[in-house]
Short mmCIF file of C-alpha atoms and ligand atoms in Angstrom, two decimals:
data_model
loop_
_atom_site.label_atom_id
_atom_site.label_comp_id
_atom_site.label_asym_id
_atom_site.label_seq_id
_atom_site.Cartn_x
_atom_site.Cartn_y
_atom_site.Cartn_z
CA UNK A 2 43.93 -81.17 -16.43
CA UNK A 3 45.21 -78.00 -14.82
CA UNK A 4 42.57 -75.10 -15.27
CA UNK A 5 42.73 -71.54 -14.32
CA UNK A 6 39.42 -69.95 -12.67
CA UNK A 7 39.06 -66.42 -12.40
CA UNK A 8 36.12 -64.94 -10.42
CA UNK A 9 35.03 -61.39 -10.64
CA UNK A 10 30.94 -61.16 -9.24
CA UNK A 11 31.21 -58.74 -6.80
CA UNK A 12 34.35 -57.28 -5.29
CA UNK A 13 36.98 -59.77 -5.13
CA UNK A 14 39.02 -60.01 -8.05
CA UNK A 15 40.25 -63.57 -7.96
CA UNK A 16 42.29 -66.00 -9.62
CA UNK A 17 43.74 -69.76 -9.04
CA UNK A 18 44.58 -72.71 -10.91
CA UNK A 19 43.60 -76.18 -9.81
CA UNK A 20 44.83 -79.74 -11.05
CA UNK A 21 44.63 -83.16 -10.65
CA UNK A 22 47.07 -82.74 -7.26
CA UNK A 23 44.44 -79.65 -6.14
CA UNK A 24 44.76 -75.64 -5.00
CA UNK A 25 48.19 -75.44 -7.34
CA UNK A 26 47.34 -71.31 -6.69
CA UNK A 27 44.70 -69.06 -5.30
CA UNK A 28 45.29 -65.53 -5.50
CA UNK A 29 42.60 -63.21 -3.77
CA UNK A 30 42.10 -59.29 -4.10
CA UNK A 31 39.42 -57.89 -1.84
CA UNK A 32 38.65 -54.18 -2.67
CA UNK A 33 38.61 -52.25 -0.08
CA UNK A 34 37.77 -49.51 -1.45
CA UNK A 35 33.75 -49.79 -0.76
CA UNK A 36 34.21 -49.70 2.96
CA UNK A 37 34.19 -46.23 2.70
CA UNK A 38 31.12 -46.06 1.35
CA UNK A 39 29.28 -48.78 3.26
CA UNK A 40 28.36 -51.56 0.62
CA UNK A 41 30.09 -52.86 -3.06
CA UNK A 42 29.69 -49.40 -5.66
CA UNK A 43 29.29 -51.28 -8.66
CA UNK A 44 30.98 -48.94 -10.86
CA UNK A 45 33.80 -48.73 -9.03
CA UNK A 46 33.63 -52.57 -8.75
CA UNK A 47 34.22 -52.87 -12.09
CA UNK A 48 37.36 -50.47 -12.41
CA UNK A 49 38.79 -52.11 -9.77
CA UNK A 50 38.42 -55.34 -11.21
CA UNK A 51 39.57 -53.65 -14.98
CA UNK A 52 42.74 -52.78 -12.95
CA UNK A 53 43.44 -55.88 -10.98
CA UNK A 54 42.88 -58.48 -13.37
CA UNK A 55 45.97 -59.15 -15.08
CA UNK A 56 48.13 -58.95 -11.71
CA UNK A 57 45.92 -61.47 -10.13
CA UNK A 58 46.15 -64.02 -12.98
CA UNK A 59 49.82 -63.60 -13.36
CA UNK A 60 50.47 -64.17 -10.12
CA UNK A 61 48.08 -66.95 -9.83
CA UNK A 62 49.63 -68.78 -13.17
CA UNK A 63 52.89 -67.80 -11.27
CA UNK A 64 52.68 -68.97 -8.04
CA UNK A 65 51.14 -72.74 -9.44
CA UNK A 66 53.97 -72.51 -12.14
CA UNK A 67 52.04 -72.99 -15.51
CA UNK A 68 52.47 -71.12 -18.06
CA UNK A 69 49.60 -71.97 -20.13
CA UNK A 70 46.42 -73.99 -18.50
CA UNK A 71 44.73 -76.68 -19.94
CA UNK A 72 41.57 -74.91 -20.08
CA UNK A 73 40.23 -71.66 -18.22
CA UNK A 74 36.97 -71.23 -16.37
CA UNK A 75 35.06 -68.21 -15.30
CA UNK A 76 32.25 -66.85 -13.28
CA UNK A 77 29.68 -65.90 -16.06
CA UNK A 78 26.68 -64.85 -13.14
CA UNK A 79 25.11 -64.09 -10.90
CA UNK A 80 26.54 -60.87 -9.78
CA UNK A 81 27.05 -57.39 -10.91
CA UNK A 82 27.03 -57.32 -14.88
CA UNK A 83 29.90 -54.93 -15.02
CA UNK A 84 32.20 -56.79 -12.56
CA UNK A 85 31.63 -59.97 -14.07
CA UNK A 86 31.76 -58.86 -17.97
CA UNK A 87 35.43 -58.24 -16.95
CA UNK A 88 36.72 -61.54 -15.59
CA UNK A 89 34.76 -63.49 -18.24
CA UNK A 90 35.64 -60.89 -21.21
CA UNK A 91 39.46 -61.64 -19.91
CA UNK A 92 39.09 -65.21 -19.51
CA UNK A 93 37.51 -66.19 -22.91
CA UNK A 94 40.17 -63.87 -24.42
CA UNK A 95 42.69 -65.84 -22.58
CA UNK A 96 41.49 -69.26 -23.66
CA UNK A 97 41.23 -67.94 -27.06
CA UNK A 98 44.69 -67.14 -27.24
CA UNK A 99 46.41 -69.90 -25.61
CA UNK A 100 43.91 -72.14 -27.87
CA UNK A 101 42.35 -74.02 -24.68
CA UNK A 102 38.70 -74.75 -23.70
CA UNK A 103 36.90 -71.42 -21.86
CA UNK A 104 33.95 -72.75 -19.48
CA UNK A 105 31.61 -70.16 -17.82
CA UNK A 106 30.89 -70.85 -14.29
CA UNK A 107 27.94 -70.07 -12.55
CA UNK A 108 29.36 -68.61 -9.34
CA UNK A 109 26.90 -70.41 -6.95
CA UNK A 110 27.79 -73.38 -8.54
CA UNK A 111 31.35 -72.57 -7.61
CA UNK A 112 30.59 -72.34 -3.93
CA UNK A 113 28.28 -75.60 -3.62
CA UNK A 114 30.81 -77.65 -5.29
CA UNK A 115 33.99 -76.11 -2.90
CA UNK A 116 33.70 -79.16 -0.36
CA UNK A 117 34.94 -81.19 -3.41
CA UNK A 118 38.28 -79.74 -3.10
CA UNK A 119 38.92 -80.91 0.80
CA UNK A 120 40.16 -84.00 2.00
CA UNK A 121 37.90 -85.66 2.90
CA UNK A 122 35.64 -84.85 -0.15
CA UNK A 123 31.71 -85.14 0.43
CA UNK A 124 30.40 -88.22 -2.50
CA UNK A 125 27.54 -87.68 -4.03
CA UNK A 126 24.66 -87.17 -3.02
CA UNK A 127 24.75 -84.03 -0.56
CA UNK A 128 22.97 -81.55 0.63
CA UNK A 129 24.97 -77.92 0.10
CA UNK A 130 23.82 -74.85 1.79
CA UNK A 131 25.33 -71.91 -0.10
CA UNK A 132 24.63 -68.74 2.11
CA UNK A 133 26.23 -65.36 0.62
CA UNK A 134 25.53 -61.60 0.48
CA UNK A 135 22.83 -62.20 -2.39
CA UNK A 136 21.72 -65.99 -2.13
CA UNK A 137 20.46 -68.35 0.90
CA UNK A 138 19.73 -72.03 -1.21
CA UNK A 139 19.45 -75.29 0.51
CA UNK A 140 20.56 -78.00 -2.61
CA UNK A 141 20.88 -81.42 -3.03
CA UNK A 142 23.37 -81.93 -4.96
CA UNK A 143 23.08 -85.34 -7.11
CA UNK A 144 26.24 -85.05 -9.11
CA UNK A 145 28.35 -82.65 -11.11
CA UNK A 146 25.78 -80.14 -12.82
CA UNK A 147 22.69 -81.92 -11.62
CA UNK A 148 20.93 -79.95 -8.64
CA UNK A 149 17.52 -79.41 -6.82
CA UNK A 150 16.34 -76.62 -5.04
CA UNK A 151 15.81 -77.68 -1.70
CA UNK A 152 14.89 -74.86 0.11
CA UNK A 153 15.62 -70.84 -0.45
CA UNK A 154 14.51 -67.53 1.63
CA UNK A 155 11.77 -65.38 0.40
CA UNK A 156 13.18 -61.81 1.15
CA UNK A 157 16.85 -61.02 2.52
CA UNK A 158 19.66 -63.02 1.87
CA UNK A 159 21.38 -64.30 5.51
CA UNK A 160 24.50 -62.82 4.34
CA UNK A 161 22.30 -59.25 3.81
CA UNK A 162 20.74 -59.51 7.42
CA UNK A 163 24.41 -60.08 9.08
CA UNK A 164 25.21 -56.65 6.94
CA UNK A 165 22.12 -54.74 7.27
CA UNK A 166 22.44 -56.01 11.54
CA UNK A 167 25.98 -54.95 11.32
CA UNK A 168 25.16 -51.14 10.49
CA UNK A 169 22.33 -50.67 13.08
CA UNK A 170 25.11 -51.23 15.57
CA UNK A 171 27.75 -49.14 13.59
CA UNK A 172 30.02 -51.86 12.59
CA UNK A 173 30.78 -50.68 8.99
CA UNK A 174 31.10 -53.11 5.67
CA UNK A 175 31.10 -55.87 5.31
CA UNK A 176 29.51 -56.67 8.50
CA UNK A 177 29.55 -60.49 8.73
CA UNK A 178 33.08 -61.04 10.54
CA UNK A 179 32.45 -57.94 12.64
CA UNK A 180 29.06 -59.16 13.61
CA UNK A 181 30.66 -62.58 13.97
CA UNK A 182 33.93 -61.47 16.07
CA UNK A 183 31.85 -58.97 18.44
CA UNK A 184 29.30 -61.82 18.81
CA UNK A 185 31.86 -63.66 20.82
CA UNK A 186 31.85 -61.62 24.04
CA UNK A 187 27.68 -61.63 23.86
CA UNK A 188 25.07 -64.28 25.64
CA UNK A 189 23.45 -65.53 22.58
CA UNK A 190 20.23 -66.16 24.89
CA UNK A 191 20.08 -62.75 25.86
CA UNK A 192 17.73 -61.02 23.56
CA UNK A 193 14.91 -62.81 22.46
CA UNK A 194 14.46 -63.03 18.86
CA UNK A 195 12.30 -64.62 16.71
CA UNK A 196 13.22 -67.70 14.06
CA UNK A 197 11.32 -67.00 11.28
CA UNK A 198 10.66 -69.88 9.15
CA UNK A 199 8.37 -70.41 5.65
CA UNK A 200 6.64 -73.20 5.44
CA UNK A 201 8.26 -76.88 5.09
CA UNK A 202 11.67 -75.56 4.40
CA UNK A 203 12.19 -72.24 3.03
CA UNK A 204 13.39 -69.55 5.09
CA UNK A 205 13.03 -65.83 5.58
CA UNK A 206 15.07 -62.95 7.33
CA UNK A 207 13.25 -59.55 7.02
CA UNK A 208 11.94 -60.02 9.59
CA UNK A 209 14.68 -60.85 12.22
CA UNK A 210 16.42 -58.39 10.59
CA UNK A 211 13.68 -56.05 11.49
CA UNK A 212 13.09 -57.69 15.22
CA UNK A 213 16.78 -56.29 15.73
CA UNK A 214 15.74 -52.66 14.60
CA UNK A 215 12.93 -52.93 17.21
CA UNK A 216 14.85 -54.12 20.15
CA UNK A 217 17.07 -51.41 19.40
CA UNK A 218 14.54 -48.50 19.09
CA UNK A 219 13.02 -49.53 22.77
CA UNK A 220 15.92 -50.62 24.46
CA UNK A 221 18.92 -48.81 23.31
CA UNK A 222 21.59 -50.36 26.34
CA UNK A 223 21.17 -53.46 25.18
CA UNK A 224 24.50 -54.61 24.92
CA UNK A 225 25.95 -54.74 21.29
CA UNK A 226 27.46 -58.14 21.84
CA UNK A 227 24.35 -59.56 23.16
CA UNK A 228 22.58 -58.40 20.39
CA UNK A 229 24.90 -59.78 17.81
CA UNK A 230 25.18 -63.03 19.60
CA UNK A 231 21.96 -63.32 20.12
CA UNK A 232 20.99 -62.20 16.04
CA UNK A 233 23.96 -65.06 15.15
CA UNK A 234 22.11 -67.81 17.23
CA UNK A 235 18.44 -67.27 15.87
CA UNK A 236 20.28 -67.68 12.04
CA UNK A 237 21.73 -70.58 13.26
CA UNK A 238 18.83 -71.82 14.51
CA UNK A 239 17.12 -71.55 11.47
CA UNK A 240 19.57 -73.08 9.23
CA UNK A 241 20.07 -76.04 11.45
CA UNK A 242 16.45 -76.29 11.23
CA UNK A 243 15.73 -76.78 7.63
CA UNK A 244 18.89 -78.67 7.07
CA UNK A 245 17.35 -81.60 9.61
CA UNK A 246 14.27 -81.41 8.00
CA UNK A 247 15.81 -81.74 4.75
CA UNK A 248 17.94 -84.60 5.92
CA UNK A 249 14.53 -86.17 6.82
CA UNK A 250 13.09 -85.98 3.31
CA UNK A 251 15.55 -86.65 1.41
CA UNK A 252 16.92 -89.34 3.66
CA UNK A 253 20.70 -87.67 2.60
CA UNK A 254 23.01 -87.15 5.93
CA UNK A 255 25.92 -85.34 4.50
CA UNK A 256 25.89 -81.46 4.78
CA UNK A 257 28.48 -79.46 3.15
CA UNK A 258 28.02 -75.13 3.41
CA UNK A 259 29.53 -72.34 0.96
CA UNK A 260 29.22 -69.01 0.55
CA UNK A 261 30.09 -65.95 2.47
CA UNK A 262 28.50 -66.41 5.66
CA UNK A 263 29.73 -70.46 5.84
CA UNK A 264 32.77 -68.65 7.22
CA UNK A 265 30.73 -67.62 10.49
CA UNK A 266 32.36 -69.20 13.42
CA UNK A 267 29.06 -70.09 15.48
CA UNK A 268 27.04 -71.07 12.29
CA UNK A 269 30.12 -73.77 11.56
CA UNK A 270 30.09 -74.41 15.24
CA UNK A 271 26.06 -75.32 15.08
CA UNK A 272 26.08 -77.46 11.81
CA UNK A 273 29.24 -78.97 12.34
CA UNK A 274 27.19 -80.30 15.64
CA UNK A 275 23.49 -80.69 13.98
CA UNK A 276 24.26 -84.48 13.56
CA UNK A 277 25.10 -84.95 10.03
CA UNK A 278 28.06 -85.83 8.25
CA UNK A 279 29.80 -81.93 8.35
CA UNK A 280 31.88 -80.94 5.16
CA UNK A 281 33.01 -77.14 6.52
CA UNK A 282 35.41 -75.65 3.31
CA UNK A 283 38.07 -73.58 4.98
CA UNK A 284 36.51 -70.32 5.58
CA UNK A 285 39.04 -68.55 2.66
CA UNK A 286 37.47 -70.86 0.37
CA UNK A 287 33.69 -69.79 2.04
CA UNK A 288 34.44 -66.33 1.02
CA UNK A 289 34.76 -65.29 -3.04
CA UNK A 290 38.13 -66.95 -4.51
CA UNK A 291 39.04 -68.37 -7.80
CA UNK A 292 39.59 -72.03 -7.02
CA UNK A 293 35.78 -73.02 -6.46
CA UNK A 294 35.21 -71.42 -10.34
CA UNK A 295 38.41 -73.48 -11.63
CA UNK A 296 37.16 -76.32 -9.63
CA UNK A 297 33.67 -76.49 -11.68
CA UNK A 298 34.90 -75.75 -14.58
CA UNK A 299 37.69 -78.92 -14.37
CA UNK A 300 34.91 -80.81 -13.46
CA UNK A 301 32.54 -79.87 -15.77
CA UNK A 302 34.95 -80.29 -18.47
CA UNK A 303 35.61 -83.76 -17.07
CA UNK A 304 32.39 -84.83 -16.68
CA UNK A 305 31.83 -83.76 -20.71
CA UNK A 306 29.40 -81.44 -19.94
CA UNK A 307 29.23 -79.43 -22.83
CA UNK A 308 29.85 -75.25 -22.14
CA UNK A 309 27.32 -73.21 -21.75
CA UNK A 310 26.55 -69.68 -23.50
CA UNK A 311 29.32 -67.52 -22.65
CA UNK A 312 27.32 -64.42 -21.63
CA UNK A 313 26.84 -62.12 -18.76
CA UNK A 314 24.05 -62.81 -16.69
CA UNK A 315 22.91 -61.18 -13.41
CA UNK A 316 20.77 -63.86 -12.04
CA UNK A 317 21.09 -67.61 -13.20
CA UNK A 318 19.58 -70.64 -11.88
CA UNK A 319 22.09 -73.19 -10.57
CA UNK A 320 21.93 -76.31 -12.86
CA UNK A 321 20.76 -74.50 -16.07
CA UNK A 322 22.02 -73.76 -19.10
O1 KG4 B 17 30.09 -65.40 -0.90
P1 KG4 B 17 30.46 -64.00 -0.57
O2 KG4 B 17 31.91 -63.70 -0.30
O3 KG4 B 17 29.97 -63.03 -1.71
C1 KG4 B 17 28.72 -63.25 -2.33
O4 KG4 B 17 28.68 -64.09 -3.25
O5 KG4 B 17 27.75 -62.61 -1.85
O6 KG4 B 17 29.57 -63.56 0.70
C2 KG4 B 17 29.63 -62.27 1.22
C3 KG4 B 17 28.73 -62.20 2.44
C4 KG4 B 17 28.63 -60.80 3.04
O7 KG4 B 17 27.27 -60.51 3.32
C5 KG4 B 17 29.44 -60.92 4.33
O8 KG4 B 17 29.00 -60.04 5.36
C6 KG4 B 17 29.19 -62.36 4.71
O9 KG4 B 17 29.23 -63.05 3.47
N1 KG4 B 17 30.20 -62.91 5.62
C7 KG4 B 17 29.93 -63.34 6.88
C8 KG4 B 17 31.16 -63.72 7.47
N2 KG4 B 17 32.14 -63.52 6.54
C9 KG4 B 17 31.53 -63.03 5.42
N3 KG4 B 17 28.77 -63.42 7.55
C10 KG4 B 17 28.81 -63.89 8.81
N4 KG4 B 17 29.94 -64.25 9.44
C11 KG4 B 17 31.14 -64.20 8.81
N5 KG4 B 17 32.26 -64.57 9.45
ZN1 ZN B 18 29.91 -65.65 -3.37
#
């Protein structure tokens, strides 16, 4: 079964088709345009997406040379209601026509369940950390569309600290890889920070996020490197933290990572060492694309899962309908 996945959340418009052989495409366009104005302008999200969607599925049906999938999945939530109403407006229209199954996709979904398109694949069960711009979940994932909430943050997003850090020190949007690429020339011991952490497992970054703000206010020489090493290492710290203790209770020892900030170099580095069984997605396939939303819905479809309502939503629960 060869489906086509189109993602359109936030601002990547994005597109691929995957098969029984895997990636057959995977077309990615990152606006650019919100750089300019230092975080994702929904509006102009969504006419950006408007214009870009029928390039990016032609060339993605294109470049894997189908003509007409076998069925076509696309992100239904979370994310910006206008951005995603596109993609999934375009995508049911598509299935209509071409007479195929349409499955919505919940977009987190999409990123917990990229490992499964590497070689080697994690099995079942595993735990998935999915760390983005909007969502920082530890999961155990049990088996295609059966999940539990391991372990979340209670305020910022990691992926929100990295950008939030990123502007104190006049980086610009979006700040992960600049944080991440001008963390390399820093001493990550350098600045002490604190590792904030709730409870058992959950998690929390306001305040590191603020601790940075601080140091900056009453030492401004620090060195931007050393802060942005040092900012990288206390995350890492952290997630390391709560994936152990996770392993613990749930006795699982495979940990697989999606989402946004799974692309960080020293956060790889750090779980890819924590002393679990490491499934680490190529970071294009951390970041937004359109093969992790073809990939659940191909499995979904294979696992007879039954679709979903096809609506819009801007927040939705991984693992409900
Ligand atoms: O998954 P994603 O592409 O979009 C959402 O679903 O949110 O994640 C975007 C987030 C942004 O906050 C961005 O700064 C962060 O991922 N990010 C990174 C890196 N690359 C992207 N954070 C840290 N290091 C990176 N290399
Ligand atoms: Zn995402």
């Amino acid at each position: 079964m060869r489906v086509l996945g189109i993602e359109s959340s936030c601002d990547e418009t994005a597109a691929a088709v995957v098969g029984p052989e895997g990636v057959l495409s995977d077309v990615v366009y990152g606006q650019a345009i919100h750089a300019a104005y230092g975080g994702v302008v929904p509006e102009i999200a969504s006419r950006a997406h408007a214009e870009q969607i029928v390039p990016v599925v032609r060339a993605a049906l294109e470049q894997a040379g189908v003509e007409r999938p076998d069925a076509v999945a696309a992100t239904a939530g979370p994310g910006l209601i206008g951005a995603v109403l596109v993609g999934l407006s375009f995508g049911r229209a598509a299935a209509l026509g071409w007479g195929v199954p349409f499955m919505p996709v919940n977009h987190l979904e999409g990123h917990l369940l990229s490992p499964l398109l590497d070689d080697p694949a994690p099995a079942f069960p595993f735990l998935g950390f999915v760390v983005s711009g909007g969502h920082t979940t530890l999961y155990l994932a049990q088996a295609v569309g059966s999940y539990q909430t391991l372990a979340e943050t209670v305020d910022d997003a990691v992926g929100e600290a990295f950008d939030k850090v990123a502007r104190m020190l006049g980086l610009g949007y979006p700040g992960g890889p600049l944080v991440d690429a001008l963390a390399e020339s820093g001493d990550p011991r350098a600045v002490p920070l604190p590792r904030p952490r709730v409870g058992d497992l959950d998690m929390s970054f306001a305040g590191l996020k603020t601790a940075v703000r601080t140091r900056l206010e009453r030492f401004p020489d620090t060195r931007p490197a050393d802060l942005a090493a040092s900012f990288q290492e206390a995350v890492a710290d952290v997630l390391v933290d709560r994936i152990q203790r996770a392993s613990v209770r749930t006795g699982v020892e495979r940990i697989s990572i999606g989402g946004g900030v799974a692309a960080n170099s020293r956060i790889r580095a750090r779980i890819a060492a924590c002393g679990l069984e490491p499934f680490l997605p190529p970071r294009a396939r951390c970041t937004d694309n359109g093969a992790m939303i073809a990939n659940v819905g191909r499995l979904r479809l294979l696992a007879g899962l039954v679709p979903g309502p096809s609506n819009a939503r801007p927040r939705w629960a991984v693992g409900t309908p």
